[in-house]
């Protein structure tokens, strides 16, 4: 018969095991590690957890991480507010920002359509996206293009398609991130699927002379 | 494609075996339940990562044996002039695959590395059994020779499950229309690729199998394979089929919502074996049906060779009890000596009286010994 663990430890394991990618065993290992570690370590972790919850929230406008009501991107006046990029998760914003090439604003869906997991359009930040687009129409800088930057898999593609119908019906241009060869890669090592996609999305280098 | 060396440890009743093989025909003989088929199953596991006999890994491991830790299947394979090392290790809870010492994280990535054609007595079900068996046959073969096919197959399967899940939610959420369209599109895009590839493959198979059947069968009857795609009038290239599928999905939408399942698409495909234009399933004799399967398998071998550039390995399980004397003789003598072929039989003479093999092995209670 297994020995029952003391309540506080049991509770910690339970809470840890609710985190993504953490199973029962990993949770146990982490909990024991925290128990053994210097007092300071556990306190720092606890205060970091509380800090994150108290000081950060999701931007009221776009859903990215924000310290105040709005995130640093939404409040940046140099950004092009007529151009939106729609992504699945807040960390996708970080990925696009790392590139530094995108100068518009974001909208985070907080997921992707997946009937199997019971995720419907109502569970995503779709209504708020449409409201943002509609509200911009009466301003000086109405949204002119929405770039759908959901992931290029079945669920991401379906989500993009669902959104594109809603957006184009509002008379706004809607685009999808291109697929193809990775920068710095070589043709020799590209797999045949990537090459196919790259061929499909090829483009002219120059416009032919009229 | 050549298995130069094979080592099997703790697989079903094979405790330990190690053997070297060359091209040509290799006969493995022995009584029933001695381990002949287990040996072919072990080889075939390296091809697909999955057993052709069971979906339960637990059934393949001697887990009741004392000190049992893992099952190992190791092979030295010559492919396109290069040697590659394959290792599959598993027990009832884990499975790992290594090629040249590098781990292969997904079983799907194993497909196509070793090409083999397998013929077993249960393949008769390909003619007689449910359409699902024939679709599975197409999927396994096409996935071996075409990466894009496997890609579209996996995506189609997911899109279909998503769409079906959505259809089942209809009662709670009546306004599904726009959402369904998003999944319809995924199904049309990936499904059309499956249909186009299958149509092309069956046309090729039919032409080749027709010739093979003429060699095996004694009469003058003619074998053809007829693809029956769903939607039934799907034809043209993938783009054309995609728009046919969009129309079919839209047309069956209300029906699908009522049934909570997708009624149209390549997951409902089938193909028929026709002998002189009549379905072999309904009108063929047992002998004719066996010849149909064998002819198709040999056509598959030819097709695989032409798409990969070298002949695959041929695994023939208990073929000798499957065919009558004249069919057997015709078939064995038609085998190409460049192809590495493994044949199991209850008696060595059943094979050696008809062709001269490269090597002969005796399987007894899980022990393999070479005979001269």
Short mmCIF file of C-alpha atoms in Angstrom, two decimals, chain A residues 34-35 37-47:
data_model
loop_
_atom_site.label_atom_id
_atom_site.label_comp_id
_atom_site.label_asym_id
_atom_site.label_seq_id
_atom_site.Cartn_x
_atom_site.Cartn_y
_atom_site.Cartn_z
CA UNK A 34 11.41 22.33 -5.11
CA UNK A 35 11.17 20.73 -1.71
CA UNK A 37 16.05 23.27 -3.24
CA UNK A 38 17.11 26.24 -1.10
CA UNK A 39 14.21 28.16 0.40
CA UNK A 40 15.00 31.15 -1.81
CA UNK A 41 14.48 29.20 -5.02
CA UNK A 42 10.90 28.25 -4.26
CA UNK A 43 10.04 31.74 -3.04
CA UNK A 44 11.42 33.30 -6.21
CA UNK A 45 9.38 30.95 -8.34
CA UNK A 46 6.26 31.71 -6.33
CA UNK A 47 6.75 35.45 -6.57
#
